[in-house]
Short mmCIF file of C-alpha atoms in Angstrom, two decimals:
data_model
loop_
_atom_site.label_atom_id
_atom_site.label_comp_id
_atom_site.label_asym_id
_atom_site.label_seq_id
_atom_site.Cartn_x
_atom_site.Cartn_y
_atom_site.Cartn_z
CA UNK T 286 50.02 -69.04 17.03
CA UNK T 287 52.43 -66.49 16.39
CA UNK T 288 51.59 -62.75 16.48
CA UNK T 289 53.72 -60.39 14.35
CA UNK T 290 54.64 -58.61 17.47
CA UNK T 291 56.48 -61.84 18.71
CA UNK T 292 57.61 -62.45 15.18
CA UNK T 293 59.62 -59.39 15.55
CA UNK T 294 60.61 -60.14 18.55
CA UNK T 295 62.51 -63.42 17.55
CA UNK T 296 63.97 -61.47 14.95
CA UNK T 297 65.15 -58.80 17.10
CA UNK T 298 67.10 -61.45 19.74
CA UNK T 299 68.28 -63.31 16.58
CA UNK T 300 66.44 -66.17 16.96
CA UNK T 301 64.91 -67.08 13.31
CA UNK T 302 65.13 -65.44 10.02
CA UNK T 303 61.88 -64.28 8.42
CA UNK T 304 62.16 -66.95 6.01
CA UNK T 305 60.60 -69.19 8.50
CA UNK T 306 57.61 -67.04 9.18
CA UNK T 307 56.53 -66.04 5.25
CA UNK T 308 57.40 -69.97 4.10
CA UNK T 309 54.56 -70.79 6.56
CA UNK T 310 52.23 -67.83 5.37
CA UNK T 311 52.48 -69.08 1.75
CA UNK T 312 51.75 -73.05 2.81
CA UNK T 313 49.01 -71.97 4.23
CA UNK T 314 47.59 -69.78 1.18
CA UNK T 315 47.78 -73.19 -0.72
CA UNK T 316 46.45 -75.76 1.82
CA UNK T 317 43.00 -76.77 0.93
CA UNK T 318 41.15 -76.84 4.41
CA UNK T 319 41.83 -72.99 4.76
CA UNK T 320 41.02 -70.02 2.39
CA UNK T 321 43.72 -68.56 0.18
CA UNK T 322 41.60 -69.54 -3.00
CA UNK T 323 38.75 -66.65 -1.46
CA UNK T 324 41.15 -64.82 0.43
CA UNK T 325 43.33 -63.12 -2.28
CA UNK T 326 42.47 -61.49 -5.41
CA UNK T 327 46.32 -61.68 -5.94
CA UNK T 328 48.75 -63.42 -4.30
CA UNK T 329 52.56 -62.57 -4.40
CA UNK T 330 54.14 -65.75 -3.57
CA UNK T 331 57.26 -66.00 -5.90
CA UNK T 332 58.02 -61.94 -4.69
CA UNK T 333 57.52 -62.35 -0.95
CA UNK T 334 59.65 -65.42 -1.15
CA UNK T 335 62.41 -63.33 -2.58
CA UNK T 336 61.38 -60.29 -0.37
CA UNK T 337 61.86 -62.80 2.63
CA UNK T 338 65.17 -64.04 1.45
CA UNK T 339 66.44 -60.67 1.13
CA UNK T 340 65.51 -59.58 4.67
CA UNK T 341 67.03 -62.60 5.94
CA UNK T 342 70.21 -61.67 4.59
CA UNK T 343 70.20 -58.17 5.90
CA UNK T 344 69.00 -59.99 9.52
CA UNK T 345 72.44 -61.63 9.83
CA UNK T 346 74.25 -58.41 8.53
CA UNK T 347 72.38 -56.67 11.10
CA UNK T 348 71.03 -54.09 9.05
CA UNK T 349 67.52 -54.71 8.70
CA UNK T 350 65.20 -52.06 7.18
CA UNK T 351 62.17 -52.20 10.18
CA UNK T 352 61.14 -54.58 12.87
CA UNK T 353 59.11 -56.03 10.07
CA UNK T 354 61.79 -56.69 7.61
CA UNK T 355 60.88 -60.05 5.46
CA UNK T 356 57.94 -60.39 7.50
CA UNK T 357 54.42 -61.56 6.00
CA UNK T 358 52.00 -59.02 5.65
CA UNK T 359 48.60 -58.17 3.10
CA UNK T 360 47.27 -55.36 1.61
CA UNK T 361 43.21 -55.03 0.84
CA UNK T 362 42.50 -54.85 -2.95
CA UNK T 363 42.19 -51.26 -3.42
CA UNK T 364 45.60 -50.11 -2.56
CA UNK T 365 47.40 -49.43 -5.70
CA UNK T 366 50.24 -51.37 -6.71
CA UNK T 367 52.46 -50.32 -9.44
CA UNK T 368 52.03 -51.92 -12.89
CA UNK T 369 48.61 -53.35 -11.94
CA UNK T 370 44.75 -52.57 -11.95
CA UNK T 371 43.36 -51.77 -9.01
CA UNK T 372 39.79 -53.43 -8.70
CA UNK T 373 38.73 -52.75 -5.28
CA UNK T 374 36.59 -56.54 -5.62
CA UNK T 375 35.12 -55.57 -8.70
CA UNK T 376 35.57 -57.03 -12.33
CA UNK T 377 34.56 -53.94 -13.32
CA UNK T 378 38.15 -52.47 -12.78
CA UNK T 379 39.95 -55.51 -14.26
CA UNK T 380 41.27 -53.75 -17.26
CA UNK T 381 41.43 -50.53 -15.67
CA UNK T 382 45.09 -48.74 -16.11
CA UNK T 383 47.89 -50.02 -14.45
CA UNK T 384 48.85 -48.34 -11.35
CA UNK T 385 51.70 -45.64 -11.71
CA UNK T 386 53.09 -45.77 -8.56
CA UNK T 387 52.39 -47.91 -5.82
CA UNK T 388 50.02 -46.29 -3.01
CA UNK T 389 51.43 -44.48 -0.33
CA UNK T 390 51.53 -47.57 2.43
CA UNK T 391 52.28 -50.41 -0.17
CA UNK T 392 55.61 -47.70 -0.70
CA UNK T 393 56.14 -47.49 3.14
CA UNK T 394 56.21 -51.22 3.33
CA UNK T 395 58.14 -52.39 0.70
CA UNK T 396 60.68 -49.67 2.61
CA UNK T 397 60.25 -51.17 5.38
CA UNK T 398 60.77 -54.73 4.17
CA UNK T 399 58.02 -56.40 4.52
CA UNK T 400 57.13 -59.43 2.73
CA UNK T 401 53.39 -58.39 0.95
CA UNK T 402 52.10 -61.61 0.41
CA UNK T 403 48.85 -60.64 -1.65
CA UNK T 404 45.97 -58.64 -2.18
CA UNK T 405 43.06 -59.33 -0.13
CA UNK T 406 39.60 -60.03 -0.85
CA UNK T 407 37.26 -57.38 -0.01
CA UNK T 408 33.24 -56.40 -0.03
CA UNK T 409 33.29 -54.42 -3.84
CA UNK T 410 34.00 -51.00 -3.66
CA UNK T 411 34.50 -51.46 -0.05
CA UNK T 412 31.11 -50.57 0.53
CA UNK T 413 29.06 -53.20 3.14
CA UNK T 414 30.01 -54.27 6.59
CA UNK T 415 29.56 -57.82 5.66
CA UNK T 416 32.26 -59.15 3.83
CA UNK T 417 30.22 -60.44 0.81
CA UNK T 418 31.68 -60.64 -2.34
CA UNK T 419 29.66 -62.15 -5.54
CA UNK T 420 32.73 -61.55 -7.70
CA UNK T 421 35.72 -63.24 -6.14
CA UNK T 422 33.08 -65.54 -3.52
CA UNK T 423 33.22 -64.80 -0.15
CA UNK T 424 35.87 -66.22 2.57
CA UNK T 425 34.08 -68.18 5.28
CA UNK T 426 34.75 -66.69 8.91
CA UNK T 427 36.86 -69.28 10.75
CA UNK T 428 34.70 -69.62 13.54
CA UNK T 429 32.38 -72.65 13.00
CA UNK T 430 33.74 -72.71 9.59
CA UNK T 431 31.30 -75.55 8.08
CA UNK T 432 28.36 -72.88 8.57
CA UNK T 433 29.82 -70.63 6.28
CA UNK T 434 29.45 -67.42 8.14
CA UNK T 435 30.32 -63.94 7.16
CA UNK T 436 33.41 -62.69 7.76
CA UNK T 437 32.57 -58.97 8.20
CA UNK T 438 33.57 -56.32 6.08
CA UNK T 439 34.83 -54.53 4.21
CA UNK T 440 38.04 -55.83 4.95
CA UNK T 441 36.82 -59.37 4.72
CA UNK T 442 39.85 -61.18 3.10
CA UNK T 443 42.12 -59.37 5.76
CA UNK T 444 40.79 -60.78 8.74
CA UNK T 445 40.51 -63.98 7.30
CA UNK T 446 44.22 -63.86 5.98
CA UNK T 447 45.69 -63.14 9.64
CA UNK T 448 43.61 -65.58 11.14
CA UNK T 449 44.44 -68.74 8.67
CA UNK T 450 48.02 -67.81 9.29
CA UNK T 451 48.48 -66.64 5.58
CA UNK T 452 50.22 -63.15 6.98
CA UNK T 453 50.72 -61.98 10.51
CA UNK T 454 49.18 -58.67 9.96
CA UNK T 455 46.98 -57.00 7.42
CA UNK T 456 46.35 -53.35 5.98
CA UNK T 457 42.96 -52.41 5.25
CA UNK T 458 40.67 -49.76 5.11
CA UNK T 459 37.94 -48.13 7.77
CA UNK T 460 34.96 -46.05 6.24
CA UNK T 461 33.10 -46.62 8.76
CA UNK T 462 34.05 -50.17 10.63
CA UNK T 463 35.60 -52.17 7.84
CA UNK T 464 38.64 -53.02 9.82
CA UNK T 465 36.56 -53.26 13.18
CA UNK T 466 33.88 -55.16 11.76
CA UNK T 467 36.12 -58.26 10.29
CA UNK T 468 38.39 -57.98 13.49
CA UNK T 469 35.52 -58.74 15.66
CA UNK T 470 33.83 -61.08 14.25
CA UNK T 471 36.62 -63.40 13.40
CA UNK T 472 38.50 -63.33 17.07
CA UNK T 473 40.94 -60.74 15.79
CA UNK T 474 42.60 -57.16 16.87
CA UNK T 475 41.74 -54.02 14.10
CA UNK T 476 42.92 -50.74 14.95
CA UNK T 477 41.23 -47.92 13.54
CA UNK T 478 43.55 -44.70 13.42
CA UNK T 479 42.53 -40.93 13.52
CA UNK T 480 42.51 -40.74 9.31
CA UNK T 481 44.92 -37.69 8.93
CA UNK T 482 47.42 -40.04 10.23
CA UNK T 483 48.05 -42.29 7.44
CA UNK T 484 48.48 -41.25 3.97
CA UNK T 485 45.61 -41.93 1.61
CA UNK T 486 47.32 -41.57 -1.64
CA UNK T 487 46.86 -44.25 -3.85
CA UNK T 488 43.67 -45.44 -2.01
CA UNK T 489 40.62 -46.19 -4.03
CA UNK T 490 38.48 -44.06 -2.47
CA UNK T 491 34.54 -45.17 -0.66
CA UNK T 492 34.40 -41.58 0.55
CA UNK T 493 37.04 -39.49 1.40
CA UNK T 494 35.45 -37.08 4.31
CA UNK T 495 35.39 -40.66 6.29
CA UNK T 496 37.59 -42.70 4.88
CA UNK T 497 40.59 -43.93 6.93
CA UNK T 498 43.36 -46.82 6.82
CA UNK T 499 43.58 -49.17 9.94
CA UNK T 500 45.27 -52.82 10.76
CA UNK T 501 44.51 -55.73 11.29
CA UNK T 502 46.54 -58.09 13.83
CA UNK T 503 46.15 -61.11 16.68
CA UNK T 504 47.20 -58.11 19.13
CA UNK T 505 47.41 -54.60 20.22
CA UNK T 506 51.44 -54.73 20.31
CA UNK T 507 51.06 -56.20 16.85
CA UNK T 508 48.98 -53.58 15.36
CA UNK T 509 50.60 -50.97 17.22
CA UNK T 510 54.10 -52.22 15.15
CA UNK T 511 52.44 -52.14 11.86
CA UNK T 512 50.80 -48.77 12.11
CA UNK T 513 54.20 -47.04 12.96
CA UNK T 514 55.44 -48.89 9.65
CA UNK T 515 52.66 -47.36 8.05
CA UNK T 516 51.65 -44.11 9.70
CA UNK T 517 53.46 -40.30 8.94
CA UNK T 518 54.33 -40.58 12.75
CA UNK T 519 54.74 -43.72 15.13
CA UNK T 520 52.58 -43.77 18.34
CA UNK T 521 54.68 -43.62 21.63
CA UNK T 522 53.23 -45.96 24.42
CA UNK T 523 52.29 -44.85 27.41
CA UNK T 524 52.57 -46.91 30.98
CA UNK T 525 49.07 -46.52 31.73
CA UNK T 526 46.92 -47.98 34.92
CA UNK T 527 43.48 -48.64 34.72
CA UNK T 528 43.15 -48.36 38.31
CA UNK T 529 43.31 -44.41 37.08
CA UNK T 530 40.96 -45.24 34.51
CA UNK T 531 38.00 -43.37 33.45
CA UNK T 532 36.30 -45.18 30.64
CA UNK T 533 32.61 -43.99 29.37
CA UNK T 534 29.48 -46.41 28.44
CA UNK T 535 27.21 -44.53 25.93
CA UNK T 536 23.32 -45.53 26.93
CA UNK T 537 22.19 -43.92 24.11
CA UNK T 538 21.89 -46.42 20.49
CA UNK T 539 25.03 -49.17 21.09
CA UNK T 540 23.88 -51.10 23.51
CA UNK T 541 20.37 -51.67 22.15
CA UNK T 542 19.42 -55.25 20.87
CA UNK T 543 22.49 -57.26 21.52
CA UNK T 544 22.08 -61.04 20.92
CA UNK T 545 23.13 -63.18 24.11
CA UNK T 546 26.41 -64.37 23.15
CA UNK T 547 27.52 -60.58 22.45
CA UNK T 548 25.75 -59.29 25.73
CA UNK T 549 27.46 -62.13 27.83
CA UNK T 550 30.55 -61.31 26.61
CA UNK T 551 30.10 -57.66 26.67
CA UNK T 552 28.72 -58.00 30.60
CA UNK T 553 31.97 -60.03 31.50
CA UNK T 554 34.33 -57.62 30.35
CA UNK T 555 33.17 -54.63 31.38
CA UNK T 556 32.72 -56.84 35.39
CA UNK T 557 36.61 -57.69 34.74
CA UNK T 558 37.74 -53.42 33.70
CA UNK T 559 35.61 -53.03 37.25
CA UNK T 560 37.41 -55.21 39.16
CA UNK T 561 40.46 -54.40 37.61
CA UNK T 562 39.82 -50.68 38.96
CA UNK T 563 38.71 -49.10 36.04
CA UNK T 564 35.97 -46.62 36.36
CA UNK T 565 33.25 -46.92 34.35
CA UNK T 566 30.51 -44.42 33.80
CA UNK T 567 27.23 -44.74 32.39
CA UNK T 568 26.33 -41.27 30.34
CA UNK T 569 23.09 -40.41 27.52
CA UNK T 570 25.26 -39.71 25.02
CA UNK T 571 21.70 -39.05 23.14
CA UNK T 572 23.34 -36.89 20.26
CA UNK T 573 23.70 -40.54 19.18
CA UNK T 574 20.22 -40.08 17.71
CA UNK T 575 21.03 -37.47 15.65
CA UNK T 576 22.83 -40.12 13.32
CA UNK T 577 19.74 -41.80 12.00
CA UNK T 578 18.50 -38.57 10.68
CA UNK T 579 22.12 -37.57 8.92
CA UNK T 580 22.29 -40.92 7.36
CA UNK T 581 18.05 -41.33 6.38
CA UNK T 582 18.70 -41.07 2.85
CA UNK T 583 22.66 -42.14 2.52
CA UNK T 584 24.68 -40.09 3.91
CA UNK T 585 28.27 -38.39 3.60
CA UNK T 586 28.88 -41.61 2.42
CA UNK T 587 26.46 -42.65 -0.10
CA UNK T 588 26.78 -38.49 -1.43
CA UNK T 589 30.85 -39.31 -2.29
CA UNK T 590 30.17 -42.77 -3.43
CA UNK T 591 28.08 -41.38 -6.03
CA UNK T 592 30.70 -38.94 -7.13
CA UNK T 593 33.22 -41.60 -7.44
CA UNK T 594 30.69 -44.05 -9.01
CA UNK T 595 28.08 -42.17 -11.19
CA UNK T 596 29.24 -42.58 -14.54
CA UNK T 597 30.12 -46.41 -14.43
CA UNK T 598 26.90 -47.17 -12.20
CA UNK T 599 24.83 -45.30 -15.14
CA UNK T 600 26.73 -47.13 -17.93
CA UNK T 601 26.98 -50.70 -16.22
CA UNK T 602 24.87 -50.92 -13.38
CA UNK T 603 24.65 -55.07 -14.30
CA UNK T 604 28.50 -55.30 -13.87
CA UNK T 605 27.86 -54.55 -9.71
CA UNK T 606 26.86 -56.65 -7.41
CA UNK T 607 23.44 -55.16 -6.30
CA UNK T 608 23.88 -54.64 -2.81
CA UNK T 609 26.93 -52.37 -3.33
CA UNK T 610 24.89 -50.84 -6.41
CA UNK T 611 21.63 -49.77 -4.65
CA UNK T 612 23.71 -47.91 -1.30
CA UNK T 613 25.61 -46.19 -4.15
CA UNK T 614 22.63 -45.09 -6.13
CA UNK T 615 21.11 -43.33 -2.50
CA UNK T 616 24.06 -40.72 -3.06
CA UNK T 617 21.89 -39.36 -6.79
CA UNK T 618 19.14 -38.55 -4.70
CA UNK T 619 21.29 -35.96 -2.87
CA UNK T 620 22.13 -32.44 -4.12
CA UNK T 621 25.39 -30.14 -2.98
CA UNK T 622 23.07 -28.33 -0.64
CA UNK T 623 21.89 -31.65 0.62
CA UNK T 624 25.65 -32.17 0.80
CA UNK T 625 26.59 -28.58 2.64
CA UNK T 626 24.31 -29.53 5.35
CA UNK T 627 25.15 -32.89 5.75
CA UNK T 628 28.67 -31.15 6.30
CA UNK T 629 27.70 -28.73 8.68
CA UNK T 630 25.41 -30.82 10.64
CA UNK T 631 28.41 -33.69 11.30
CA UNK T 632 30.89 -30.42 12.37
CA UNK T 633 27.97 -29.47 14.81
CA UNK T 634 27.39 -33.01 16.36
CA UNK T 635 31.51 -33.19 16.40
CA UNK T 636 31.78 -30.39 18.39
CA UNK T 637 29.05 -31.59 20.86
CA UNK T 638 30.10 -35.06 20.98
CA UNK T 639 33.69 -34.02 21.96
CA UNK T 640 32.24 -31.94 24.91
CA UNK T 641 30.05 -34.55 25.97
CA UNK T 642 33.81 -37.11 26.14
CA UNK T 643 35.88 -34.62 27.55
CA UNK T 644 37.19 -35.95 30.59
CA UNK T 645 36.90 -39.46 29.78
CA UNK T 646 39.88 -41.70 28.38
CA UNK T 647 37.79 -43.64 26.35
CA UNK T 648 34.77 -45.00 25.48
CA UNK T 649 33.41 -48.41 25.75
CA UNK T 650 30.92 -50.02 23.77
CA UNK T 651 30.60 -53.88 21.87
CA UNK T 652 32.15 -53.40 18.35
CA UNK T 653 29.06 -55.02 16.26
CA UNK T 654 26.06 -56.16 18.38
CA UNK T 655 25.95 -60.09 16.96
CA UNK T 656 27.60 -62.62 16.09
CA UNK T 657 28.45 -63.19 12.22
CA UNK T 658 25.26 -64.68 10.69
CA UNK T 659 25.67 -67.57 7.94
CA UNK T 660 26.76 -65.92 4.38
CA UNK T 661 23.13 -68.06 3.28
CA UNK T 662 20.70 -66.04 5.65
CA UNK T 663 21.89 -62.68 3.88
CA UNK T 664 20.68 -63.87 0.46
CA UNK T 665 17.58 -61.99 1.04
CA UNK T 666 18.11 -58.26 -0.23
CA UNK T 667 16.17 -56.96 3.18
CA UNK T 668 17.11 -59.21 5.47
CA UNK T 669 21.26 -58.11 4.14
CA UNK T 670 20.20 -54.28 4.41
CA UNK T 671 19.06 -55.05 7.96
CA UNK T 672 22.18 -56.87 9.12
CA UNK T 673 24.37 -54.53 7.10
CA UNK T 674 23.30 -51.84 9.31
CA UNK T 675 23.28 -53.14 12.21
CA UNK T 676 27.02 -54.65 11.59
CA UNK T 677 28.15 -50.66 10.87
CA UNK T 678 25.63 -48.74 13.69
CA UNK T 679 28.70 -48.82 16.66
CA UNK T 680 31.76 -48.76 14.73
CA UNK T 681 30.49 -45.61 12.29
CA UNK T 682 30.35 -43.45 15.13
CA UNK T 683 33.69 -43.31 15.71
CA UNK T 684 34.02 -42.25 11.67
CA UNK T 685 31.69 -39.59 11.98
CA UNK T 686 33.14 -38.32 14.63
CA UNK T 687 36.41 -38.63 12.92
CA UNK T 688 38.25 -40.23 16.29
CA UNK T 689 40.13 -43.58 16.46
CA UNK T 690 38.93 -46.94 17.65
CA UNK T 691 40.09 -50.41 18.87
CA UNK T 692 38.35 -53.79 18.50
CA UNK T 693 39.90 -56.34 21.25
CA UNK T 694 38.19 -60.13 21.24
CA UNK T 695 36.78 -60.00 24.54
CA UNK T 696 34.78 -63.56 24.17
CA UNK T 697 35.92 -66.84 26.03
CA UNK T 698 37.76 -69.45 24.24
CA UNK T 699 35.73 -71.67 22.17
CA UNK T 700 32.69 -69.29 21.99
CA UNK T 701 31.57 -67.14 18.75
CA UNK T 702 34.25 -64.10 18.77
CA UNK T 703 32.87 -61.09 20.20
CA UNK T 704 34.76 -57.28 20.17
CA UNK T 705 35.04 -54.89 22.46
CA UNK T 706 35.74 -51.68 21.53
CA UNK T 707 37.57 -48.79 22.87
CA UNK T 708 37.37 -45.29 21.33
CA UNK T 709 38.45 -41.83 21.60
CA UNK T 710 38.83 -38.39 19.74
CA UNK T 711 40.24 -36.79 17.00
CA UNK T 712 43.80 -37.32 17.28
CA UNK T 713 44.34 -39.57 20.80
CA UNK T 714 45.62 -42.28 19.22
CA UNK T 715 48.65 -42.52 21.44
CA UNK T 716 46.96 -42.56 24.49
CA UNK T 717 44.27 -45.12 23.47
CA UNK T 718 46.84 -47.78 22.32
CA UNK T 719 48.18 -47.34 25.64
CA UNK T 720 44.81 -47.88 27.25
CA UNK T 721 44.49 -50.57 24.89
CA UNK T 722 47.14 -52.85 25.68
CA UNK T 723 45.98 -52.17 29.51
CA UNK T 724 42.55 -53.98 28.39
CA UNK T 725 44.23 -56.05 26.77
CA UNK T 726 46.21 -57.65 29.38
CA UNK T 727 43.11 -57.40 32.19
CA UNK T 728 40.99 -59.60 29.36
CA UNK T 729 43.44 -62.08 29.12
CA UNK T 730 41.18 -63.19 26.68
CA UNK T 731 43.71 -65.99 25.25
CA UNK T 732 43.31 -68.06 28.80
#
């Protein structure tokens, strides 16, 4: 396996072209045992083989446009791209107008180079935690891949992509743990950025007070590269010791109901930050609570969702798939006063939440707390409400709060993939790569 961090690397020291790297990314779309035919919605092989060629060139001229230059990369389906629909993994946008422009971050990386080998699958409308997709079928999590398991969501097709070596490093989107989610649950890194940080424009939105764009990647130097490519304003690493660090372990909500493989895993790494001198400290955290009374009846979310969506779930609610269709209907139920104080009650619990993680470089908690069920055992409509919020209770935290998150695999080799994740405030991004990579590196998860 090679991570697009090392993939730059080689290119850097002038050992390969990118040729080499995207060839192999568009075999794999088209071999049979893997997923391309569920992965992509589109897939760009004919233009990131030209892409490719045309970094190559610059490679031996020495003028390449990023560290990414010809290198594979996808972009989630609701990114727009210009002279096509953008459907989000929905037919009901299939003869929507063509994009204008492309979208802010498909612009930044065709500047940049990179070889976009597709558009990737995605839950419709972005809106479930699972990964399921009726429309376009659902891409089977490559763990245990005969069972068919989920493979998280919303940025299902992402994960999936990176791991069956059909791009080294994915762009998706994070309303509240659709980068985390997938990353977890299919052995993967997914960085989650503070959302001011990358440029929106062009994004189909889920909701826009939480809506953020993150990467997906095998590693933290990986998705650290991409989300420079991306972001207004790279992050500069930081030498950072976790012998000096002070890392916090919410006892309120995260940790409640784990399943076995996630709690063994979980148990392990935080024994391996201890003994790697981290501090760890245990603390209530019990504003936590407050969450299941903001979200009882939808949300910020479901409230925008049903801006976005009202007139085409009134006039074709049969065209959705009806999971996404009955958490989109819960935002009709709420008025714009229900909405004011939904506002003012998350800048409240904000404010108190930073207080409470002042002092602390991060927190600690497991990114989801299962393992990815079969895609069959969600068939149930209950049963897939049930899982679908217990995929998104951790990682929506950090999107209410509005703060940035990493997801590192933290499970042994050959067990079910497990995340750990490690999360700050609004704006620390810089610092919690840094902390990240120092994880990282005590996990040695790949050994």
């Amino acid at each position: 396996m090679t991570t697009l961090w090392q993939a730059s690397q080689q290119l850097l020291a002038g050992d390969t072209g990118p040729e080499t790297f995207t060839e192999s990314a568009l075999l794999a779309a088209q071999d049979p045992e893997k997923e391309g035919a569920r992965v992509f919605t589109r897939h760009y092989a004919e233009q990131a083989a030209q892409q490719a060629s045309a970094a190559g060139q610059r490679w031996k001229a020495q003028q390449a446009r990023s560290a990414i230059d010809g290198l594979p990369i996808s972009i989630k389906d609701l990114f727009d791209v210009q002279g096509e629909a953008t459907t989000a993994g929905s037919r009901l946008l299939q003869d929507a107008p063509s994009a204008a422009v492309n979208a802010s971050v498909v612009e930044r990386l065709h500047l940049a180079g990179a070889a976009i080998v597709g558009k990737t699958n995605m839950t419709e409308f972005a809106f479930s935690g699972l990964g399921i997709n009726p429309h376009y079928s659902t891409p089977a999590n490559p763990w245990q891949r005969a069972e068919q398991r989920i493979p998280g969501g919303s940025s299902s097709g992402a994960a999936v992509a990176v791991v069956d070596g059909m791009c080294l490093g994915a762009i998706g989107t994070d309303t509240g743990g659709s980068v985390r989610i997938p990353a977890a649950l299919c052995g993967l890194t997914g960085f989650k950025p503070t959302a001011h940080r990358i440029n929106q424009a062009g994004t189909l939105p889920l909701s826009a007070s939480l809506d953020s764009i993150g990467v997906i990647a095998h590693d933290v130097h990986s998705c650290w590269l991409l989300d420079g490519v991306i972001a207004d304003e790279p992050l500069a690493l930081q030498q950072v010791d976790l012998r000096n660090a002070r890392f916090a372990i919410p006892q309120t909500r995260v940790l409640d109901g784990l399943d076995s493989e996630v709690a063994q895993a979980w148990e392990k790494a935080i024994h391996t930050l201890r003994q790697a001198g981290a501090t760890l400290v245990d603390i209530p955290l019990i504003e936590l609570n407050e969450l299941n009374t903001m979200n009882a009846r939808g949300g910020i979310t479901a409230y925008e969702a049903w801006q976005w969506h009202q007139q085409t779930a009134q006039a074709q609610p049969d065209a959705y798939d009806p999971q996404v269709l009955a958490r989109v209907q819960r935002g009709s139920h709420l008025t714009e006063q229900d909405a004011a104080e939904l506002y003012q009650q998350r800048a409240d619990w904000q404010q108190r939440i930073n207080a409470a993680l002042a002092g602390f470089d991060a927190v600690l908690m497991p990114t989801v707390p299962c393992i990815a069920p079969t895609i069959a055992s969600l068939d149930d409509a209950q049963r897939y409400m049930e899982v679908n919020a217990l995929m998104l209770r951790n990682t929506s935290v950090i999107n209410m709060l509005d703060g940035c998150a990493v997801s590192l695999p933290c499970h042994q080799t050959g067990c079910a993939p497990v995340g750990l994740s490690l999360a700050s405030v609004h704006g620390d991004d810089a610092r919690l790569i840094s902390w990240s990579l120092a994880v990282e590196t005590a996990l040695n998860w790949r050994s």
